[in-house]
XYZ file of N, CA, C and O in Angstrom:
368
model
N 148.191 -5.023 1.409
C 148.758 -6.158 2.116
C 148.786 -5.847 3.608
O 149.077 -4.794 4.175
N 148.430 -6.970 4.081
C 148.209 -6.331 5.969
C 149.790 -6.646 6.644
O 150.627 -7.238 5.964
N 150.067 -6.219 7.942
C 151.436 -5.632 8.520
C 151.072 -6.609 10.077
O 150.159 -6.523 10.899
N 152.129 -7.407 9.975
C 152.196 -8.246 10.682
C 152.921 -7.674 12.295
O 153.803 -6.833 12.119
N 152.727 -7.926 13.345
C 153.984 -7.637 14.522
C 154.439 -8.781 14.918
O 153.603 -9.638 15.205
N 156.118 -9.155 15.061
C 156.692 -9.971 15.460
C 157.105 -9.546 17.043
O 156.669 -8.534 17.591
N 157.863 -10.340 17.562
C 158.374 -10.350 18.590
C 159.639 -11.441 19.245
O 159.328 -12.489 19.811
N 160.838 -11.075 19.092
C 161.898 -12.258 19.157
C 162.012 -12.868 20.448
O 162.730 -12.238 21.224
N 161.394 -14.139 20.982
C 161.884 -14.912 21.951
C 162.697 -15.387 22.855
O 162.508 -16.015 23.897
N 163.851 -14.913 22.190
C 165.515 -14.512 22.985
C 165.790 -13.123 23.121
O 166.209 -12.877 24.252
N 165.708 -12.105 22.371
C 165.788 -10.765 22.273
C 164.636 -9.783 22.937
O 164.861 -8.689 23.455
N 163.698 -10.254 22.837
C 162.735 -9.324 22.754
C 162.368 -8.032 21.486
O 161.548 -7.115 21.534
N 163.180 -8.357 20.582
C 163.441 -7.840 19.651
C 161.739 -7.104 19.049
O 161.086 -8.038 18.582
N 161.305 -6.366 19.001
C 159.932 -6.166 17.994
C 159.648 -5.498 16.962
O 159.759 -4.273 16.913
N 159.241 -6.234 16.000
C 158.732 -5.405 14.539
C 157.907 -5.627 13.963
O 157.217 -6.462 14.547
N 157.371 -5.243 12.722
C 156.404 -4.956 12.215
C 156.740 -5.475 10.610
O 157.671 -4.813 10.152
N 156.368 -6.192 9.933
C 156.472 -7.032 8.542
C 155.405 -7.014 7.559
O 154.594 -7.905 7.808
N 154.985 -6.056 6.123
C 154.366 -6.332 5.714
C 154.472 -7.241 4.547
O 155.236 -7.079 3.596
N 153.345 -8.542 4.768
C 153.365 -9.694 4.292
C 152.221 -9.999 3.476
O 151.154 -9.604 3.947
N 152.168 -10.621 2.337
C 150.677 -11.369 1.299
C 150.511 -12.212 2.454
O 151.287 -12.473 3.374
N 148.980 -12.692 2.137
C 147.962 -13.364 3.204
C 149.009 -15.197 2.783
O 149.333 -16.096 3.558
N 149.213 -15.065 1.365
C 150.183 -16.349 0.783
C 151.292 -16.521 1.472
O 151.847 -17.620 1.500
N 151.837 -15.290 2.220
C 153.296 -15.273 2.818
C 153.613 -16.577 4.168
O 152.772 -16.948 4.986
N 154.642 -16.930 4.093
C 154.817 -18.187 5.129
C 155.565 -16.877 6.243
O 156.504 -16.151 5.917
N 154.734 -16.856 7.783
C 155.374 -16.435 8.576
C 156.501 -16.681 8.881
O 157.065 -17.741 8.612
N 157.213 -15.330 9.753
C 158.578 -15.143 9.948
C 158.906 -15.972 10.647
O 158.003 -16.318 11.410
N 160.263 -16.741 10.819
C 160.261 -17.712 11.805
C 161.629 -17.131 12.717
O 161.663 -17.197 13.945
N 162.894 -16.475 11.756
C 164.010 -15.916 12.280
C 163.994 -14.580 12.686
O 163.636 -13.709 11.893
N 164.430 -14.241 14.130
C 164.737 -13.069 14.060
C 165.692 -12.347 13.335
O 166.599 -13.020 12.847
N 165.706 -11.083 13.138
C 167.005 -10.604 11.958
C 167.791 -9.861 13.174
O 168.903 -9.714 12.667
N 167.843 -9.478 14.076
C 169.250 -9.335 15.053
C 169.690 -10.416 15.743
O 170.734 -10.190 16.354
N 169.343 -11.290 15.835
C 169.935 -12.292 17.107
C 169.855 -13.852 16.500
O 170.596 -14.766 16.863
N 168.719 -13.962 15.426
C 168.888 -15.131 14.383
C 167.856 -16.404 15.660
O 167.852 -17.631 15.565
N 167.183 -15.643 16.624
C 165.982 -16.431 17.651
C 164.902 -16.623 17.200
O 164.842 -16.257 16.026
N 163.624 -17.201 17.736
C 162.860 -17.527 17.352
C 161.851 -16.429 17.327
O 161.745 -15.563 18.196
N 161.087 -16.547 16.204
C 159.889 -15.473 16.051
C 158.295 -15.757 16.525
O 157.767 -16.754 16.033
N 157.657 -15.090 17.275
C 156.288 -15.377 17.557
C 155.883 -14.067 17.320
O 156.541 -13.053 17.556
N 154.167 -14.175 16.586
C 153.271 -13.305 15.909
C 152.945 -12.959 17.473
O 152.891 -13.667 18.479
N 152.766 -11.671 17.258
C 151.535 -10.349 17.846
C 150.531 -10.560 17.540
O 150.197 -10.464 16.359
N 149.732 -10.908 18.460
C 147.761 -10.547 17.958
C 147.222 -9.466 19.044
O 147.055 -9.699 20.241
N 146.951 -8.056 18.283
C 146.355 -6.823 18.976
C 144.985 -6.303 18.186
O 144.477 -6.900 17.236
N 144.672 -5.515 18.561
C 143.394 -5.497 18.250
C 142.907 -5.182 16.806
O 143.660 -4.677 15.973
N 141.404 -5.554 16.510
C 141.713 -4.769 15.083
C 140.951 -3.390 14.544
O 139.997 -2.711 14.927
N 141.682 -3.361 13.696
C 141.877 -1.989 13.125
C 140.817 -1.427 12.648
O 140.841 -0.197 12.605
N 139.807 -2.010 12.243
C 137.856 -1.791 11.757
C 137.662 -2.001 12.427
O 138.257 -2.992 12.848
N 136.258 -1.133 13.663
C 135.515 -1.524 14.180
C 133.972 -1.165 13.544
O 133.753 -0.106 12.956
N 133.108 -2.046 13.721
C 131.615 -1.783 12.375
C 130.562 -1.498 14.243
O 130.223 -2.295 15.117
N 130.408 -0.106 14.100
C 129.254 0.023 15.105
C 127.747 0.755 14.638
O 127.477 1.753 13.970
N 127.035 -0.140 15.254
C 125.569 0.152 14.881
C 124.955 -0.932 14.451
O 125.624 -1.965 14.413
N 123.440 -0.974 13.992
C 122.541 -1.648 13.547
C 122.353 -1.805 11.842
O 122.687 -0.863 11.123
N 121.919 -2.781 11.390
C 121.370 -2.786 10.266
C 122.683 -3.353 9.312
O 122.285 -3.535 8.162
N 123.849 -3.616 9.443
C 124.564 -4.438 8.383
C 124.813 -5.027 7.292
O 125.596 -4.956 6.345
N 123.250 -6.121 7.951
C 123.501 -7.257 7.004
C 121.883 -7.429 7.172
O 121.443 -7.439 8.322
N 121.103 -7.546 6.223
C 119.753 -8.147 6.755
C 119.408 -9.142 7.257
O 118.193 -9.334 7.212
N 120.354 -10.331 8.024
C 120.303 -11.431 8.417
C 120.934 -10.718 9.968
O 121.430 -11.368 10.889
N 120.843 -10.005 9.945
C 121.662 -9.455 11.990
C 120.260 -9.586 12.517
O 119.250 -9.525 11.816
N 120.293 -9.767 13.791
C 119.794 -10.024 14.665
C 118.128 -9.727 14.151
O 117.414 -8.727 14.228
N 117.887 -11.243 13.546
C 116.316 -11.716 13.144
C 116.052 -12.646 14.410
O 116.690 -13.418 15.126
N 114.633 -12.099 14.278
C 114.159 -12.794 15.478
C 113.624 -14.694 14.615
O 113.421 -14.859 13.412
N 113.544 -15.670 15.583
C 113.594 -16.798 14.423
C 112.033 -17.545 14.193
O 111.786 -18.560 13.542
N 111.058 -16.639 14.990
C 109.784 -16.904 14.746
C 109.246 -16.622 13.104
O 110.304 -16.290 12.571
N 108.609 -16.594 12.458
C 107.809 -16.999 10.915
C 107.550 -15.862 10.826
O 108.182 -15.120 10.074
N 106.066 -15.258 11.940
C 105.363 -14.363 12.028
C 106.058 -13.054 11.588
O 105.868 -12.363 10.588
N 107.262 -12.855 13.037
C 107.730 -11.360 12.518
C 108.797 -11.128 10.997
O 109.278 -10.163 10.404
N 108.797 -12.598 10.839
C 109.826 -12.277 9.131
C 108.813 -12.024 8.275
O 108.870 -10.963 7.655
N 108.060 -12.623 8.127
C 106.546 -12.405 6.947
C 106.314 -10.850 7.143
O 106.136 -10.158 6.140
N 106.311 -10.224 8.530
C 105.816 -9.103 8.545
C 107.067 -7.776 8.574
O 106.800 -6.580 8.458
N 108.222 -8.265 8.727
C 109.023 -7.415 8.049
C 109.183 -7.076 6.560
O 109.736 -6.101 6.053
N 108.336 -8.504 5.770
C 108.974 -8.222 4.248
C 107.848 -7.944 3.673
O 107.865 -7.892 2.444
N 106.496 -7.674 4.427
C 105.681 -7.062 3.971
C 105.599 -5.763 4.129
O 105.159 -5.007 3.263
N 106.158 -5.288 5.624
C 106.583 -3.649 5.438
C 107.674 -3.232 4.720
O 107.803 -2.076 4.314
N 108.630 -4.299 4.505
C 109.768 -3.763 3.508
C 109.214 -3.476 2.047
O 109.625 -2.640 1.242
N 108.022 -4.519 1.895
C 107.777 -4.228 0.166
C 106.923 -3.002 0.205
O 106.855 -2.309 -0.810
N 106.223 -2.651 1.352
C 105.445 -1.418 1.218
C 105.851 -0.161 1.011
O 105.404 0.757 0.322
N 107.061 -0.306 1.944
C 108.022 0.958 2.015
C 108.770 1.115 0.679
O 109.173 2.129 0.108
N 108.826 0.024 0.403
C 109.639 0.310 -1.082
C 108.543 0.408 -2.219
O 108.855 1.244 -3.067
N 107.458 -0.169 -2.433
C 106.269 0.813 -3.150
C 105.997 2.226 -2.898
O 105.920 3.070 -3.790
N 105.890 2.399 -1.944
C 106.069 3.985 -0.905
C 107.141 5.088 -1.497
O 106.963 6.248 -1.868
N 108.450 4.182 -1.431
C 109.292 5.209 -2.380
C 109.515 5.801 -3.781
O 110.056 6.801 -4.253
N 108.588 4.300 -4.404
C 109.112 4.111 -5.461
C 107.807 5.445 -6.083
O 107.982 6.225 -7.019
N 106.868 5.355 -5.415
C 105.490 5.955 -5.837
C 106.087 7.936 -5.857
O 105.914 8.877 -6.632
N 106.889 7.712 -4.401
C 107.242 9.367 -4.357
C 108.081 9.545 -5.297
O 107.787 10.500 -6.017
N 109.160 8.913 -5.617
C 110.071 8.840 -6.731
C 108.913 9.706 -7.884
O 108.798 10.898 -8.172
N 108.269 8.623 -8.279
C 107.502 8.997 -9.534
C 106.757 10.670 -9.654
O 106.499 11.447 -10.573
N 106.597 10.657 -8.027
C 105.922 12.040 -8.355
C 106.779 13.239 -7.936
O 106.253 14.350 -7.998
N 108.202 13.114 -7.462
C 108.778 14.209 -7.307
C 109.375 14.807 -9.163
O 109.758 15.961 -9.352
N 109.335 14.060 -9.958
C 109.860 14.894 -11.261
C 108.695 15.272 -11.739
O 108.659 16.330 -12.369
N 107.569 14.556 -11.566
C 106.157 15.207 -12.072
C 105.787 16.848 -11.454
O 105.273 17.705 -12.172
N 106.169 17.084 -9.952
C 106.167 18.130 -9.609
C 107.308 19.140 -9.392
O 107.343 20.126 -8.656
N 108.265 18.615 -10.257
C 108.784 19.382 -10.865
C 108.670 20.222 -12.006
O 108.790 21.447 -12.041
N 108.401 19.349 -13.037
C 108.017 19.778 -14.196
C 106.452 20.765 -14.229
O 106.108 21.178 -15.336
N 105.612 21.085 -13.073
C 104.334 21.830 -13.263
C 105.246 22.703 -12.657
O 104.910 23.857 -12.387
């Protein structure tokens, strides 16, 4: 369950609430009985690098997709071929 930060409007009061995504935000403060407003700080995953999702940054011409999924199927014949022969040269 993710952990919310409040902050009381009359108080300055601040805390931290962990809440279901179902949960109805806090509206009362619990020292002073003021109004509550959410914290938004940064978040906590950051995803760095390339390659994700195979839909990241495609270029939107025809040409270079046809010719990515023809080197993708090669490369993956390619593996699949070494696959086959690394237990064969094992076994001699």
């Amino acid at each position: 369950m993710p952990t919310y930060q409040y902050a009381c409007t009359v108080c300055d009061h601040r805390f931290e609430a962990v809440q279901s995504f179902s949960d109805q935000a806090l509206t009362e403060c619990p020292e002073c009985q003021g109004k509550l407003r959410k914290l938004y700080g940064a978040v906590g995953v950051v995803f760095k690098g390339s390659g994700f999702y195979r839909t990241d940054n495609r270029s939107t011409t025809s040409s270079s997709s046809s010719s990515s999924t023809t080197s993708a199927s090669s490369s993956s014949s390619s593996s699949s071929s070494s696959g086959d022969s690394a237990p064969a040269a094992a076994a001699s």
